[in-house]
mmCIF file of C-alpha atoms in Angstrom:
data_model
loop_
_atom_site.group_PDB
_atom_site.id
_atom_site.type_symbol
_atom_site.label_atom_id
_atom_site.label_comp_id
_atom_site.label_asym_id
_atom_site.label_seq_id
_atom_site.Cartn_x
_atom_site.Cartn_y
_atom_site.Cartn_z
ATOM 1 C CA LEU A 1 -33.576 -28.254 2.163
ATOM 2 C CA LEU A 2 -30.855 -27.175 -0.292
ATOM 3 C CA PHE A 3 -28.207 -27.752 2.367
ATOM 4 C CA ILE A 4 -29.451 -31.304 2.963
ATOM 5 C CA LEU A 5 -29.650 -31.973 -0.785
ATOM 6 C CA SER A 6 -26.047 -30.877 -1.233
ATOM 7 C CA PHE A 7 -24.861 -33.758 0.974
ATOM 8 C CA THR A 8 -27.371 -36.456 0.096
ATOM 9 C CA THR A 9 -27.780 -36.338 -3.693
ATOM 10 C CA PRO A 10 -25.540 -36.524 -6.737
ATOM 11 C CA LEU A 11 -24.261 -33.118 -7.808
ATOM 12 C CA GLU A 12 -26.318 -33.178 -11.022
ATOM 13 C CA LEU A 13 -29.532 -33.807 -9.100
ATOM 14 C CA PHE A 14 -28.649 -31.120 -6.542
ATOM 15 C CA THR A 15 -28.113 -28.623 -9.364
ATOM 16 C CA PHE A 16 -31.353 -29.618 -11.106
ATOM 17 C CA ILE A 17 -33.592 -29.561 -8.008
ATOM 18 C CA GLY A 18 -31.876 -26.512 -6.537
ATOM 19 C CA SER A 19 -32.266 -24.524 -9.758
ATOM 20 C CA PHE A 20 -35.956 -25.388 -9.887
ATOM 21 C CA ILE A 21 -36.476 -24.334 -6.252
ATOM 22 C CA GLU A 22 -34.549 -21.085 -6.532
ATOM 23 C CA GLU A 23 -36.576 -20.087 -9.616
ATOM 24 C CA VAL A 24 -39.940 -20.757 -7.982
ATOM 25 C CA ILE A 25 -39.040 -19.255 -4.571
ATOM 26 C CA PRO A 26 -37.681 -15.773 -5.374
ATOM 27 C CA PRO A 27 -36.079 -14.892 -2.019
ATOM 28 C CA ILE A 28 -33.462 -17.590 -2.648
ATOM 29 C CA PRO A 29 -30.576 -15.909 -4.516
ATOM 30 C CA SER A 30 -30.287 -17.278 -8.039
ATOM 31 C CA SER A 31 -26.582 -17.951 -7.640
ATOM 32 C CA LEU A 32 -26.783 -19.928 -4.399
ATOM 33 C CA VAL A 33 -27.084 -23.359 -5.979
ATOM 34 C CA THR A 34 -24.701 -22.838 -8.871
ATOM 35 C CA LEU A 35 -21.943 -21.246 -6.784
ATOM 36 C CA SER A 36 -22.253 -24.120 -4.315
ATOM 37 C CA ALA A 37 -22.215 -26.667 -7.138
ATOM 38 C CA GLY A 38 -19.036 -25.111 -8.529
ATOM 39 C CA GLY A 39 -17.327 -25.303 -5.150
ATOM 40 C CA MET A 40 -18.405 -28.917 -4.692
ATOM 41 C CA LEU A 41 -17.214 -29.723 -8.206
ATOM 42 C CA ALA A 42 -13.778 -28.273 -7.447
ATOM 43 C CA SER A 43 -13.582 -30.076 -4.097
ATOM 44 C CA ARG A 44 -14.036 -33.337 -5.983
ATOM 45 C CA LYS A 45 -11.168 -32.364 -8.270
ATOM 46 C CA SER A 46 -13.402 -32.711 -11.325
ATOM 47 C CA PHE A 47 -12.409 -31.392 -14.723
ATOM 48 C CA TRP A 48 -13.596 -28.041 -16.089
ATOM 49 C CA VAL A 49 -15.779 -29.755 -18.680
ATOM 50 C CA TYR A 50 -18.158 -30.737 -15.880
ATOM 51 C CA ILE A 51 -19.076 -27.059 -15.492
ATOM 52 C CA ILE A 52 -20.989 -27.305 -18.764
ATOM 53 C CA TRP A 53 -22.525 -30.618 -17.674
ATOM 54 C CA LEU A 54 -23.836 -29.086 -14.435
ATOM 55 C CA ALA A 55 -24.990 -25.954 -16.269
ATOM 56 C CA LEU A 56 -27.182 -28.185 -18.457
ATOM 57 C CA PHE A 57 -28.824 -29.748 -15.397
ATOM 58 C CA GLY A 58 -29.297 -26.303 -13.860
ATOM 59 C CA ALA A 59 -30.853 -24.985 -17.069
ATOM 60 C CA ILE A 60 -33.333 -27.857 -17.209
ATOM 61 C CA GLY A 61 -34.367 -27.258 -13.591
ATOM 62 C CA LYS A 62 -34.602 -23.524 -14.185
ATOM 63 C CA CYS A 63 -36.754 -24.071 -17.301
ATOM 64 C CA LEU A 64 -39.215 -26.175 -15.324
ATOM 65 C CA GLY A 65 -39.445 -23.536 -12.610
ATOM 66 C CA ALA A 66 -39.691 -20.746 -15.178
ATOM 67 C CA THR A 67 -42.529 -22.637 -16.890
ATOM 68 C CA VAL A 68 -44.483 -22.738 -13.633
ATOM 69 C CA LEU A 69 -44.005 -18.998 -13.109
ATOM 70 C CA TYR A 70 -44.831 -18.188 -16.728
ATOM 71 C CA PHE A 71 -48.206 -19.937 -16.619
ATOM 72 C CA ILE A 72 -49.114 -18.670 -13.137
ATOM 73 C CA SER A 73 -48.377 -15.074 -14.136
ATOM 74 C CA ALA A 74 -50.150 -15.462 -17.493
ATOM 75 C CA LYS A 75 -53.290 -16.732 -15.711
ATOM 76 C CA ALA A 76 -53.100 -14.154 -12.915
ATOM 77 C CA GLN A 77 -52.356 -11.218 -15.210
ATOM 78 C CA THR A 78 -55.978 -10.223 -15.776
ATOM 79 C CA THR A 79 -56.910 -10.612 -12.107
ATOM 80 C CA ILE A 80 -53.936 -8.621 -10.885
ATOM 81 C CA VAL A 81 -54.445 -5.808 -13.381
ATOM 82 C CA THR A 82 -58.179 -5.652 -12.673
ATOM 83 C CA LYS A 83 -57.736 -5.539 -8.887
ATOM 84 C CA TYR A 84 -54.483 -3.630 -8.481
ATOM 85 C CA GLY A 85 -53.916 -1.906 -11.821
ATOM 86 C CA LYS A 86 -55.270 1.417 -10.643
ATOM 87 C CA TYR A 87 -52.737 1.423 -7.782
ATOM 88 C CA LEU A 88 -49.912 0.430 -10.101
ATOM 89 C CA GLY A 89 -50.903 2.930 -12.786
ATOM 90 C CA VAL A 90 -51.504 0.289 -15.445
ATOM 91 C CA ASN A 91 -54.535 -1.169 -17.187
ATOM 92 C CA GLU A 92 -55.311 -4.146 -19.435
ATOM 93 C CA LYS A 93 -55.138 -2.106 -22.652
ATOM 94 C CA GLN A 94 -51.667 -0.811 -21.820
ATOM 95 C CA ILE A 95 -50.355 -4.320 -21.175
ATOM 96 C CA GLU A 96 -51.899 -5.628 -24.392
ATOM 97 C CA ALA A 97 -50.404 -2.730 -26.380
ATOM 98 C CA PHE A 98 -46.997 -3.304 -24.806
ATOM 99 C CA SER A 99 -47.079 -7.063 -25.422
ATOM 100 C CA LYS A 100 -47.925 -6.537 -29.097
ATOM 101 C CA ARG A 101 -44.478 -4.990 -29.522
ATOM 102 C CA PHE A 102 -42.871 -8.360 -28.797
ATOM 103 C CA GLY A 103 -42.658 -11.564 -30.786
ATOM 104 C CA LYS A 104 -42.101 -9.919 -34.116
ATOM 105 C CA GLY A 105 -38.562 -10.960 -34.843
ATOM 106 C CA TRP A 106 -35.176 -12.225 -33.852
ATOM 107 C CA ARG A 107 -34.359 -9.111 -31.773
ATOM 108 C CA ASP A 108 -36.902 -10.112 -29.158
ATOM 109 C CA ASP A 109 -35.421 -13.596 -29.023
ATOM 110 C CA VAL A 110 -31.917 -12.219 -28.569
ATOM 111 C CA THR A 111 -33.105 -9.750 -25.932
ATOM 112 C CA LEU A 112 -34.781 -12.513 -23.932
ATOM 113 C CA PHE A 113 -31.658 -14.694 -24.278
ATOM 114 C CA ILE A 114 -29.454 -11.851 -23.006
ATOM 115 C CA LEU A 115 -31.787 -11.167 -20.077
ATOM 116 C CA ARG A 116 -31.534 -14.830 -19.122
ATOM 117 C CA ALA A 117 -27.754 -14.964 -19.563
ATOM 118 C CA LEU A 118 -26.900 -11.811 -17.589
ATOM 119 C CA PRO A 119 -26.101 -12.661 -13.965
ATOM 120 C CA ILE A 120 -27.357 -9.280 -12.717
ATOM 121 C CA VAL A 121 -30.923 -9.659 -14.034
ATOM 122 C CA PRO A 122 -33.250 -11.450 -11.574
ATOM 123 C CA SER A 123 -34.516 -14.575 -13.295
ATOM 124 C CA PHE A 124 -37.819 -14.491 -11.418
ATOM 125 C CA THR A 125 -38.764 -11.101 -12.871
ATOM 126 C CA VAL A 126 -38.063 -12.265 -16.419
ATOM 127 C CA SER A 127 -40.329 -15.287 -15.890
ATOM 128 C CA ILE A 128 -43.154 -13.235 -14.410
ATOM 129 C CA GLY A 129 -42.808 -10.488 -17.027
ATOM 130 C CA ALA A 130 -42.866 -12.972 -19.897
ATOM 131 C CA GLY A 131 -46.008 -14.566 -18.510
ATOM 132 C CA ILE A 132 -47.775 -11.259 -17.991
ATOM 133 C CA LEU A 133 -46.888 -10.163 -21.525
ATOM 134 C CA LYS A 134 -47.806 -13.633 -22.811
ATOM 135 C CA LEU A 135 -44.676 -13.923 -24.923
ATOM 136 C CA ASN A 136 -44.471 -16.858 -27.318
ATOM 137 C CA PHE A 137 -43.890 -19.799 -24.992
ATOM 138 C CA LYS A 138 -41.620 -21.788 -27.326
ATOM 139 C CA THR A 139 -39.351 -18.783 -27.844
ATOM 140 C CA TYR A 140 -39.421 -18.054 -24.128
ATOM 141 C CA LEU A 141 -38.425 -21.611 -23.242
ATOM 142 C CA ILE A 142 -35.591 -21.784 -25.802
ATOM 143 C CA ALA A 143 -34.162 -18.424 -24.713
ATOM 144 C CA THR A 144 -34.499 -19.462 -21.068
ATOM 145 C CA PHE A 145 -32.672 -22.739 -21.629
ATOM 146 C CA PHE A 146 -29.702 -21.375 -23.581
ATOM 147 C CA GLY A 147 -29.423 -18.142 -21.609
ATOM 148 C CA THR A 148 -29.472 -20.080 -18.356
ATOM 149 C CA ILE A 149 -26.682 -22.379 -19.536
ATOM 150 C CA ILE A 150 -24.489 -19.277 -19.941
ATOM 151 C CA ARG A 151 -25.581 -17.803 -16.599
ATOM 152 C CA ASP A 152 -25.229 -21.060 -14.654
ATOM 153 C CA GLY A 153 -21.896 -21.825 -16.314
ATOM 154 C CA PHE A 154 -20.649 -18.415 -15.156
ATOM 155 C CA PHE A 155 -21.707 -18.979 -11.534
ATOM 156 C CA ILE A 156 -20.477 -22.580 -11.456
ATOM 157 C CA ALA A 157 -17.087 -21.413 -12.784
ATOM 158 C CA ILE A 158 -16.916 -18.715 -10.085
ATOM 159 C CA GLY A 159 -17.699 -21.331 -7.419
ATOM 160 C CA TYR A 160 -15.077 -23.636 -8.917
ATOM 161 C CA LEU A 161 -12.412 -20.927 -8.967
ATOM 162 C CA GLY A 162 -13.461 -19.643 -5.552
ATOM 163 C CA TYR A 163 -12.846 -23.021 -4.009
ATOM 164 C CA ASP A 164 -9.383 -23.233 -5.583
ATOM 165 C CA THR A 165 -8.566 -19.720 -4.400
ATOM 166 C CA TYR A 166 -9.710 -20.535 -0.896
ATOM 167 C CA LYS A 167 -7.509 -23.646 -0.837
ATOM 168 C CA LYS A 168 -4.520 -21.525 -1.851
ATOM 169 C CA ILE A 169 -5.020 -18.873 0.821
ATOM 170 C CA SER A 170 -6.367 -21.095 3.596
ATOM 171 C CA PRO A 171 -2.890 -21.877 5.032
ATOM 172 C CA TRP A 172 -2.470 -18.163 5.578
ATOM 173 C CA LEU A 173 -5.842 -17.889 7.241
ATOM 174 C CA ASP A 174 -5.489 -21.056 9.304
ATOM 175 C CA ASN A 175 -2.122 -19.987 10.710
ATOM 176 C CA GLY A 176 -3.488 -16.589 11.724
ATOM 177 C CA LYS A 177 -1.157 -14.758 9.388
ATOM 178 C CA ALA A 178 -2.343 -11.381 8.201
ATOM 179 C CA PHE A 179 -1.782 -10.225 4.695
ATOM 180 C CA VAL A 180 -2.615 -7.004 2.889
ATOM 181 C CA LEU A 181 -3.520 -6.623 -0.728
ATOM 182 C CA GLU A 182 -2.010 -3.554 -2.330
ATOM 183 C CA VAL A 183 -4.172 -1.556 -4.646
#
């Protein structure tokens, strides 16, 4: 589906829909859409400023997907803990006590923003965890939006630069020439 979208839709729509899908379907790597969008952006010889533009569309799509996961996990939290808590070593009181530690200041907001911005933190787990802990939704959504702009901008820039790098080395690869990088 993402492959078809990449050829049949405007790049902004591809980034928006793809970001939504990759948030809701966790096996899809969170960088797949944004790296691809960056490469497509570079292939169109677009300016760097469009990286921010695409990151905004990706963040909106990601926020919609993260909202779905937040509310599903918030609703399912009691059922999951009741049925499987004994196997996971957790109970309702422990989750409630843990969630009371959050939402008491700007540090939690910054922490959530950083978790969203870091490319190494799986976005899906942040969404599910926030729903289970029933973090303040407005704070969650704001941190998700701005953190995702940073994260998506990073991946789009890597895709953009990767395409340019490939174009520079492709004559070497196409001609069958071997080259060695010295360390």
